[in-house]
Tab-separated table of C-alpha atoms and ligand atoms in Angstrom:
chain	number	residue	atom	x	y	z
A	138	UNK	CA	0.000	0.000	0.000
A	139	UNK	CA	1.773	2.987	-1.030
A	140	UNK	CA	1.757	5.949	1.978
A	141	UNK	CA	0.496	9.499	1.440
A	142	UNK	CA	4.312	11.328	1.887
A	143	UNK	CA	3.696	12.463	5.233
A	144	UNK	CA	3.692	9.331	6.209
A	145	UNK	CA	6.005	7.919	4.075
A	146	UNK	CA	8.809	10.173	5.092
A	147	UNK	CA	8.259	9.489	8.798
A	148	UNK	CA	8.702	5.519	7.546
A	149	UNK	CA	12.215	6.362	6.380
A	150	UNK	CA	12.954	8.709	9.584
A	151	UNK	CA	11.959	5.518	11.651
A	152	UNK	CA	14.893	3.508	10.046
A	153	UNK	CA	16.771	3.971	13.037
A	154	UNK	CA	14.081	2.905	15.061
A	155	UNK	CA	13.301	-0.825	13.059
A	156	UNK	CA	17.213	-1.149	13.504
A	157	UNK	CA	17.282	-1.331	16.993
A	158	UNK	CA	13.889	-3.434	17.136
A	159	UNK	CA	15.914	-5.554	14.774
A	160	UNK	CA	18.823	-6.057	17.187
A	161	UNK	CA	16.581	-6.874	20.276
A	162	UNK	CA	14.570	-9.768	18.427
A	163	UNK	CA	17.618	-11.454	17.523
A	164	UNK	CA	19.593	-10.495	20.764
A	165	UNK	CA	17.073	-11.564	23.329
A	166	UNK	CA	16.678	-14.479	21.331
A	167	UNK	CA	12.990	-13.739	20.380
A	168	UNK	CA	12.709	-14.930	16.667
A	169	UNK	CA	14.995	-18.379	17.885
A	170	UNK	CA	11.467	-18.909	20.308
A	171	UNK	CA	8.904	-17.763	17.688
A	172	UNK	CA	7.841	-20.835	15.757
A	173	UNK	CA	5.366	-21.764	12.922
A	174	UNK	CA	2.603	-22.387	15.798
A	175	UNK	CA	1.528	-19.501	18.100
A	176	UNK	CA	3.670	-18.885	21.132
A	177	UNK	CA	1.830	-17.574	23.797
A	178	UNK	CA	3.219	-13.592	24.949
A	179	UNK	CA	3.854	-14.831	28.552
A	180	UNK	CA	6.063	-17.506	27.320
A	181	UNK	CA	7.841	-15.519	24.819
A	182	UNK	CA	8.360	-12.812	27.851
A	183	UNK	CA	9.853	-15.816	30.093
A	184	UNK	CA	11.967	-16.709	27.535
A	185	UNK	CA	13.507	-13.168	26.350
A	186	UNK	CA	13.172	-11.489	29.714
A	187	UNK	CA	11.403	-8.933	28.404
A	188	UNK	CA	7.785	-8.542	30.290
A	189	UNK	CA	4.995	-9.534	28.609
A	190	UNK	CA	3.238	-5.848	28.606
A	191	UNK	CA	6.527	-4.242	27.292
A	192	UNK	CA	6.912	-7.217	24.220
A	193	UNK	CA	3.464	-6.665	23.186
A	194	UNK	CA	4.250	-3.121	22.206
A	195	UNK	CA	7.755	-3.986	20.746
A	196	UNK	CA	5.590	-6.596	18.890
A	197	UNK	CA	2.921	-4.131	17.925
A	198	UNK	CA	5.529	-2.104	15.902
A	199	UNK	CA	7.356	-4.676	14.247
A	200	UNK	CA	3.970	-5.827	12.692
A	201	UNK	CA	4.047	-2.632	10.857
A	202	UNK	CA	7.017	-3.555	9.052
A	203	UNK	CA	6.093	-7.131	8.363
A	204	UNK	CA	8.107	-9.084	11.418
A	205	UNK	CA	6.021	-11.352	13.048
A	206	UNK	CA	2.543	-11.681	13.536
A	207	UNK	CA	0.592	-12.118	16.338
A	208	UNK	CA	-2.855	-13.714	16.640
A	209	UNK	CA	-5.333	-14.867	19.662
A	210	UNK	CA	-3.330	-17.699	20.384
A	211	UNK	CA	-0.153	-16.341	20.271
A	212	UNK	CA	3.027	-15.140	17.993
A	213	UNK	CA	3.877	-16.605	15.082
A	214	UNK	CA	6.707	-16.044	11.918
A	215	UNK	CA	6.016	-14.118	9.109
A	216	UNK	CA	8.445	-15.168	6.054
A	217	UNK	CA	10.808	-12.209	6.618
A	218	UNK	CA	10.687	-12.645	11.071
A	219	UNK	CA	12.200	-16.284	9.932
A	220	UNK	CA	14.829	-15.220	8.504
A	221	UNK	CA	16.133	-13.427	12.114
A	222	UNK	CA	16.490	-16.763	13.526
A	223	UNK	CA	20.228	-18.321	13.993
A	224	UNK	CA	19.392	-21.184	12.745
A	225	UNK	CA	17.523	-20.420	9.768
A	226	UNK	CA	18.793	-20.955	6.310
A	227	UNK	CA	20.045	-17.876	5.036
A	228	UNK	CA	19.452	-16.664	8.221
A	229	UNK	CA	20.590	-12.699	8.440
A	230	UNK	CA	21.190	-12.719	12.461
A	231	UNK	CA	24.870	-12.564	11.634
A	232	UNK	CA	24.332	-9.214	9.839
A	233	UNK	CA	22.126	-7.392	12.484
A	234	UNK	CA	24.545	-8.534	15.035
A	235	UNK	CA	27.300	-5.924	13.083
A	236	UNK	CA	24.719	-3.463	11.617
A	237	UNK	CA	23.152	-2.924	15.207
A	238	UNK	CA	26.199	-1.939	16.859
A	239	UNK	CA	29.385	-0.972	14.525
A	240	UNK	CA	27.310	-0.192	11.763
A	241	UNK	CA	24.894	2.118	13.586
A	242	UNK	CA	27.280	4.187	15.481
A	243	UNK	CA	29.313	4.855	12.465
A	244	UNK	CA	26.447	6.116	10.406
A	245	UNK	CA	25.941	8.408	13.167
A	246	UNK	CA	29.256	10.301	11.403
A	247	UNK	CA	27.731	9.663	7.482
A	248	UNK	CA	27.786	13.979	6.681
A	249	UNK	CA	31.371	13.675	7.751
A	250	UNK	CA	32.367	10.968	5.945
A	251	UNK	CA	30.974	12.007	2.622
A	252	UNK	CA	32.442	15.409	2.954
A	253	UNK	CA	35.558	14.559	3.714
A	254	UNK	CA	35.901	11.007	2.786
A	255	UNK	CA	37.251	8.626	4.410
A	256	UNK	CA	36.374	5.901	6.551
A	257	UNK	CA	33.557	7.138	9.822
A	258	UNK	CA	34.816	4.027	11.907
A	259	UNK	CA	38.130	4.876	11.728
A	260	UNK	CA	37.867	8.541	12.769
A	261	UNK	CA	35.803	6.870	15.494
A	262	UNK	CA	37.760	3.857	16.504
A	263	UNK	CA	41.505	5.463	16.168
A	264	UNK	CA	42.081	2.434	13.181
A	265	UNK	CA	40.896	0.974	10.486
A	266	UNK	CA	38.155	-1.327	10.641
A	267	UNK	CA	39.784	-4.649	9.511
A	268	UNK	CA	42.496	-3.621	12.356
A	269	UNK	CA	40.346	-3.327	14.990
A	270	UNK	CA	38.615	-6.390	14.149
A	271	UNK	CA	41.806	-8.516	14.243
A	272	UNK	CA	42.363	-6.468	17.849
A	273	UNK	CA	39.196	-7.571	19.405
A	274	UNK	CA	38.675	-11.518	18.662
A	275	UNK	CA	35.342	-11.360	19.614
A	276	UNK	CA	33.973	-8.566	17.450
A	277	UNK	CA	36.323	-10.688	14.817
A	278	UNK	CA	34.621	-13.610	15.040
A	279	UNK	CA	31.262	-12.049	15.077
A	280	UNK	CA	32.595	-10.419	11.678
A	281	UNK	CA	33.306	-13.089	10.035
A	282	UNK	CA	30.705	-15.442	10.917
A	283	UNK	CA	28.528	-12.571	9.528
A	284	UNK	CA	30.428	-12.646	6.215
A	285	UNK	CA	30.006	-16.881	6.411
A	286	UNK	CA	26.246	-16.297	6.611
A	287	UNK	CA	26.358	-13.644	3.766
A	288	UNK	CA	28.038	-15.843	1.499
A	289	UNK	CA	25.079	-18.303	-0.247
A	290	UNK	CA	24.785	-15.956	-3.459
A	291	UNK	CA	28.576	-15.686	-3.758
A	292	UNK	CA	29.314	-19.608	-3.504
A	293	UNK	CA	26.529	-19.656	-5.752
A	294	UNK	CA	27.994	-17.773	-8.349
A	295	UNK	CA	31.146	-19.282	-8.137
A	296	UNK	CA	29.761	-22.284	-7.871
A	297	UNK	CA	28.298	-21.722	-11.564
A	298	UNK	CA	31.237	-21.102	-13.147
A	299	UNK	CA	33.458	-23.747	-15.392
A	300	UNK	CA	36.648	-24.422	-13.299
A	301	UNK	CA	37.688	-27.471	-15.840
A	302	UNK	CA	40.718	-25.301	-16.415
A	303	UNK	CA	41.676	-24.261	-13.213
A	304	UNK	CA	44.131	-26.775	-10.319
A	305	UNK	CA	45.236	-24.318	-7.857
A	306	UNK	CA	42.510	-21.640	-6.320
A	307	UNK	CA	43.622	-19.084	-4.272
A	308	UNK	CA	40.805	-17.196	-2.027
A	309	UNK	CA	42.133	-13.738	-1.614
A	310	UNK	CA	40.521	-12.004	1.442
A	311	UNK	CA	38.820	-15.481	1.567
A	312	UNK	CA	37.764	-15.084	5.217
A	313	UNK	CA	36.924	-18.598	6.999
A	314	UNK	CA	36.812	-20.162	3.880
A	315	UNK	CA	33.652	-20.552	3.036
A	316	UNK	CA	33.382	-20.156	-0.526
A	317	UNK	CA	36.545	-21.542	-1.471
A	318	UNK	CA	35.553	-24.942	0.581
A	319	UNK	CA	32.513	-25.203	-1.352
A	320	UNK	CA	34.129	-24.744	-4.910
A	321	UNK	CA	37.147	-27.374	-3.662
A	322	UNK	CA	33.706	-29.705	-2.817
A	323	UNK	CA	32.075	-29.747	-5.940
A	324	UNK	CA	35.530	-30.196	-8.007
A	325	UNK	CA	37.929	-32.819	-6.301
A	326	UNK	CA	40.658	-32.244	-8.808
A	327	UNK	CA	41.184	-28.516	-7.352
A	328	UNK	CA	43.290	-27.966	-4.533
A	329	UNK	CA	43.537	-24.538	-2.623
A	330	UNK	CA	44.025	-21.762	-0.525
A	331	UNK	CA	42.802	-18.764	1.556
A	332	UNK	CA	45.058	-15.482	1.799
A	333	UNK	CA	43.954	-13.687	4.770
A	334	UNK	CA	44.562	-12.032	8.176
A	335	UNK	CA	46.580	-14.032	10.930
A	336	UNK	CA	43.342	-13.106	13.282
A	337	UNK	CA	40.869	-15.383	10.799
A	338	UNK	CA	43.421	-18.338	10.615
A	339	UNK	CA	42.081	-19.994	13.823
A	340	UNK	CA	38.316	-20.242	12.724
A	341	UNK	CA	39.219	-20.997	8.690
A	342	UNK	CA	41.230	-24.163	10.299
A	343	UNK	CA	38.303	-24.938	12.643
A	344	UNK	CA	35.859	-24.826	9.380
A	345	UNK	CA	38.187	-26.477	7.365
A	346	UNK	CA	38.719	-29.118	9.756
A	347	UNK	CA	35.102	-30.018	8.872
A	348	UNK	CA	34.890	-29.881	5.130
A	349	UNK	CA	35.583	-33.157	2.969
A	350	UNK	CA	37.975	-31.137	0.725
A	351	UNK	CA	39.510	-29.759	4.109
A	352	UNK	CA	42.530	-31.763	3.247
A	353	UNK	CA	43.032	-30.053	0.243
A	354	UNK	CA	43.039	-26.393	1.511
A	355	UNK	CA	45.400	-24.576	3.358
A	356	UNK	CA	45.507	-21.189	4.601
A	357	UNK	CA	48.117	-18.476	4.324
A	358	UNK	CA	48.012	-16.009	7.013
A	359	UNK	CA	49.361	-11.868	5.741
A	360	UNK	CA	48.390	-9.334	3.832
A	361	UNK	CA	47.069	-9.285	0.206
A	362	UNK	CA	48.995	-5.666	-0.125
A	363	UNK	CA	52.476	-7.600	0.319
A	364	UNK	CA	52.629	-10.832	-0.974
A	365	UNK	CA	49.913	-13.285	-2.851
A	366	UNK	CA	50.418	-16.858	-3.577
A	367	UNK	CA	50.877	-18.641	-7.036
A	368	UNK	CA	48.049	-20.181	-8.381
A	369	UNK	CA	46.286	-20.227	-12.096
A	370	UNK	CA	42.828	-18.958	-10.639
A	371	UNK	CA	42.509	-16.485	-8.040
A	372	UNK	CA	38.704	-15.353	-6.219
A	373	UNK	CA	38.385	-12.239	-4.589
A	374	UNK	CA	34.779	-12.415	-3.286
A	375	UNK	CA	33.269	-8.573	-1.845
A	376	UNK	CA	37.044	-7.515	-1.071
A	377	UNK	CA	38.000	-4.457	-3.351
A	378	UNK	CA	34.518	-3.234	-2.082
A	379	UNK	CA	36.120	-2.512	1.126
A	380	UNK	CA	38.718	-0.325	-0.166
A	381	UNK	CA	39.284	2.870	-2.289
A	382	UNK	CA	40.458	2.952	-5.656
A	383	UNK	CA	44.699	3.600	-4.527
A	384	UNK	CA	43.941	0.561	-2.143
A	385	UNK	CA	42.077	-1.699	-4.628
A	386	UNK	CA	44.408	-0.832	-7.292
A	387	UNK	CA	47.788	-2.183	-4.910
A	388	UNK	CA	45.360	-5.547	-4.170
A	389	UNK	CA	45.110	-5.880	-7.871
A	390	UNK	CA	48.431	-5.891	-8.437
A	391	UNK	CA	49.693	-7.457	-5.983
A	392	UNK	CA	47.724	-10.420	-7.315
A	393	UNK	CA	49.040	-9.533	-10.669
A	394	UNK	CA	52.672	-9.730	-9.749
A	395	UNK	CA	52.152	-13.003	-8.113
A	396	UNK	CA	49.873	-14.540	-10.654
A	397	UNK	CA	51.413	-16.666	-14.018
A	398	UNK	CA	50.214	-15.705	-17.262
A	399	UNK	CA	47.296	-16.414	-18.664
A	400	UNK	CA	46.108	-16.838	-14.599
A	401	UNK	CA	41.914	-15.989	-14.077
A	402	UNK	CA	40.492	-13.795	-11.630
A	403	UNK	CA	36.922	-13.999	-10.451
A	404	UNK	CA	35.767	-10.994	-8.989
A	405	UNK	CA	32.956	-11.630	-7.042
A	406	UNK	CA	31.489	-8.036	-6.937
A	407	UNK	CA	27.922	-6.419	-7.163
A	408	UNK	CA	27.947	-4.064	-10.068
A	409	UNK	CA	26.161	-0.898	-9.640
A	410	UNK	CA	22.938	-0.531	-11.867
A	411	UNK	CA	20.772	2.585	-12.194
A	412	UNK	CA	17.409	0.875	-11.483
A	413	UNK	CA	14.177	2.390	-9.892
A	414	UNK	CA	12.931	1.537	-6.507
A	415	UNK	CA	14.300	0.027	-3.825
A	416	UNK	CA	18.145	-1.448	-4.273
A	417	UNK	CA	20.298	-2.358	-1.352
A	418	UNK	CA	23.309	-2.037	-3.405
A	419	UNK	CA	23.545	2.010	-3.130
A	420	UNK	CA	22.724	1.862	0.366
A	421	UNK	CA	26.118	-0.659	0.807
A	422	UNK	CA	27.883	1.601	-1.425
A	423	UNK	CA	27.134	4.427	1.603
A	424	UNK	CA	28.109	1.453	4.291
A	425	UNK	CA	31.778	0.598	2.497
A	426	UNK	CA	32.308	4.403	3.142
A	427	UNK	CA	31.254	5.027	6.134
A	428	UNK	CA	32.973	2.046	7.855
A	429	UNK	CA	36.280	1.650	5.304
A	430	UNK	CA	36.470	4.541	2.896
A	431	UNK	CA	35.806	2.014	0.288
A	432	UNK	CA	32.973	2.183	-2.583
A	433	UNK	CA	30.938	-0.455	-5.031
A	434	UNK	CA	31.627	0.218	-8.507
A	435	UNK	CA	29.443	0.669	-11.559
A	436	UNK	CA	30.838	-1.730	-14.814
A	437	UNK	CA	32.821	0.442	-16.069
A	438	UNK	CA	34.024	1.795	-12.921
A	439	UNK	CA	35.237	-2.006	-12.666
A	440	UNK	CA	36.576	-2.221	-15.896
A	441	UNK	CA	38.790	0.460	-15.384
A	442	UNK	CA	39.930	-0.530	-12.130
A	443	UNK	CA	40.987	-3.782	-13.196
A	444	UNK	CA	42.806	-2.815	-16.559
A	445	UNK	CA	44.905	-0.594	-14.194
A	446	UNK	CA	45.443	-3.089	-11.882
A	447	UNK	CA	46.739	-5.802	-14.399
A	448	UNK	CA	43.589	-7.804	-15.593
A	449	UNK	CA	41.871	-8.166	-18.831
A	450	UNK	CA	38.050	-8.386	-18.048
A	451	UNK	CA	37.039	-11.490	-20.190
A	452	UNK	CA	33.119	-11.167	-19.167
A	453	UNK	CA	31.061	-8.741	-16.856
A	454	UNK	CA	27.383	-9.787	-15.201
A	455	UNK	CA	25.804	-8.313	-12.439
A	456	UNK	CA	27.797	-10.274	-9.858
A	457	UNK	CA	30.717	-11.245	-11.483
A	458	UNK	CA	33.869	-9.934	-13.317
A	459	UNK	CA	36.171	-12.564	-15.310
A	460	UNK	CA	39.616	-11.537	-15.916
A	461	UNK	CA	43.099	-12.900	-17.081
A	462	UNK	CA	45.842	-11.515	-16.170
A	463	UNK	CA	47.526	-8.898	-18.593
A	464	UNK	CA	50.567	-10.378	-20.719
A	465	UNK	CA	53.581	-8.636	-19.073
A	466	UNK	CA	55.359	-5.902	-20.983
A	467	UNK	CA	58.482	-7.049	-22.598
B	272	LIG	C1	34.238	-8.385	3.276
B	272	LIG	S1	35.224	-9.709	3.815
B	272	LIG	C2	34.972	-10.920	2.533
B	272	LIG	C3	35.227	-12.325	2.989
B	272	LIG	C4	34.954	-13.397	1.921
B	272	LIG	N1	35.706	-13.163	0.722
B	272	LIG	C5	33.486	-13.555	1.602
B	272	LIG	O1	33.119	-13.594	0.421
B	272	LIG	O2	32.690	-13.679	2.553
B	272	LIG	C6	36.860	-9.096	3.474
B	272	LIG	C7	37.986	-10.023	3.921
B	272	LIG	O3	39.253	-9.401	3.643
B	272	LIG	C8	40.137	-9.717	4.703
B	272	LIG	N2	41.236	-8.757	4.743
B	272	LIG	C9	41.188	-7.453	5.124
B	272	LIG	N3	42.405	-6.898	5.004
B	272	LIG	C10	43.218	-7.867	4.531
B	272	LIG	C11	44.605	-7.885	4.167
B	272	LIG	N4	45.370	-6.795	4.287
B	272	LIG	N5	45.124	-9.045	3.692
B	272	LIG	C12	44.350	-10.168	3.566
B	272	LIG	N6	43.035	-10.196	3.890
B	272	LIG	C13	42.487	-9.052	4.367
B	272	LIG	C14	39.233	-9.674	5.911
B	272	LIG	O4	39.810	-10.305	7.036
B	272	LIG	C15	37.973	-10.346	5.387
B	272	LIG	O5	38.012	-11.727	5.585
């Protein structure tokens, strides 16, 4: 139903608001004790500590926006309340765990940031974001099981591709390893590897410990600004996102340097579209600023990028880039 704009701009003003209401269903544990029959409101207030007057008026508001619904006998899911579970698939309780705090007080700095550029969290934190992550495990591991949970469209696309050519795959910014476990899965005659920070190699061995192609991954703990490993395919999967165009350009070649010709590299990007209505993609665009000082790009944003940095683009869709490396000057 589309709002008369009085109303519709007080909607947007109240994004801070369904933010927060976010973070409490998923931190009290509320959607995890919602099922697809009615739980009673006293039992739901047992369970999340929250009393039962107080949760029926946090409940009240988030049926406005669609989470949950509540009925005679009780609450129940809605199709978009499901999805704030842990333990549902796709589940996005990873991501409100980092938009609800990090995220939120970052924003708070967004007029600064686009004026002067720059990363918000930083000026905030005294470091950059990835720094302060690998100084506070916790937040770390919060981070990356986020990015873990984020992954399903990224495997998916990689998972589509033809990798008959490829033997070695090196995950570049590859986090737990995630996406490279589930290529190495599907094709048993790859073997692997995931360049990332020291602070991530603990919970990519734990993960990989569990994977039946575990044995044929390794990870490589440093920085993709010094030194890459060889390999004739290389996946960088919503890394030169997180950085500017001086950054992203050093990542590129970095790779490039390390890579043998004729090497591929999958970028694993979204590609900015002009489109109407709603699009989460500009709205990330604003987050890699305000928490790294990076950007997404547009195609040929991309294009250009990469061609600095070393790599041919071979093919360009809305989530993917496919490059070869750039026969060296003689
Ligand atoms: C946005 S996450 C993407 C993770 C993964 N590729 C995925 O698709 O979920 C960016 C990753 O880059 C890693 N990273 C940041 N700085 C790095 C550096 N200097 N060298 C290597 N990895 C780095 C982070 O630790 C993180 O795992």
């Amino acid at each position: 139903m589309e709002l008369p704009p009085a109303q519709d701009v007080m909607r947007l003003l109240g994004g801070y608001m369904v933010t927060q209401a976010l973070g409490v269903v998923v931190d009290s544990g509320l959607a995890d004790r919602v099922g697809d029959e009615p739980v009673p409101l006293e039992v739901l207030a047992g369970h999340t500590g929250i009393p039962a007057p107080q949760l029926a008026r946090l409940l009240r508001a988030l049926r406005t926006v669609g989470v949950f619904d509540t009925g005679p006998d009780g609450v129940v899911h809605t199709d978009t309340s499901r999805l704030l579970c842990r333990d549902a698939r796709a589940s996005v309780a990873p991501f409100v765990d980092i938009h609800t705090d990090r995220g939120y007080a970052a924003w708070a700095d967004l007029l600064v940031a686009l004026r002067e550029g720059g990363s918000a969290f930083e000026r905030q934190r005294g470091m950059p974001m990835f720094e302060w992550l690998s100084s506070h495990p916790d937040e770390g591991a919060r981070f990356n099981e986020a990015m873990a949970a984020g992954s399903r469209q990224r495997r998916e696309v990689l998972l589509a591709r033809d990798w008959s050519g490829s033997t070695s795959v090196v995950d570049i910014g590859g986090g737990t390893g995630t996406n490279l476990l589930a290529v190495l899965e599907a094709h048993p005659h790859l073997t692997g590897a995931v360049l990332d920070l020291p602070s991530v190699r603990e919970q990519a061995l734990a993960l990989m410990a569990t994977s039946p192609a575990g044995d044929r991954c390794g990870f490589v703990a440093g920085s993709f600004f010094d030194e890459v490993p060889v390999a004739d395919t290389y996946v960088m999967a919503v890394v030169l996102h997180d950085w500017d165009d001086e950054q992203a350009l050093r990542i590129l070649r970095s790779c490039r340097r390390a890579a043998p010709d004729g090497a591929r590299l999958l970028v694993v990007e979204t590609v900015l579209a002009d489109g109407e209505g709603w699009d989460w993609a500009p709205w990330m665009d604003l987050h890699m600023l305000v928490m790294l000082g990076g950007r997404e790009r547009t195609e040929a944003e991309w294009r250009r990028l990469l061609q600095d940095g070393g790599w041919d683009v071979e093919a360009a869709g809305p989530r993917l880039l496919e490059c070869r490396a750039q026969r060296e000057t003689p």
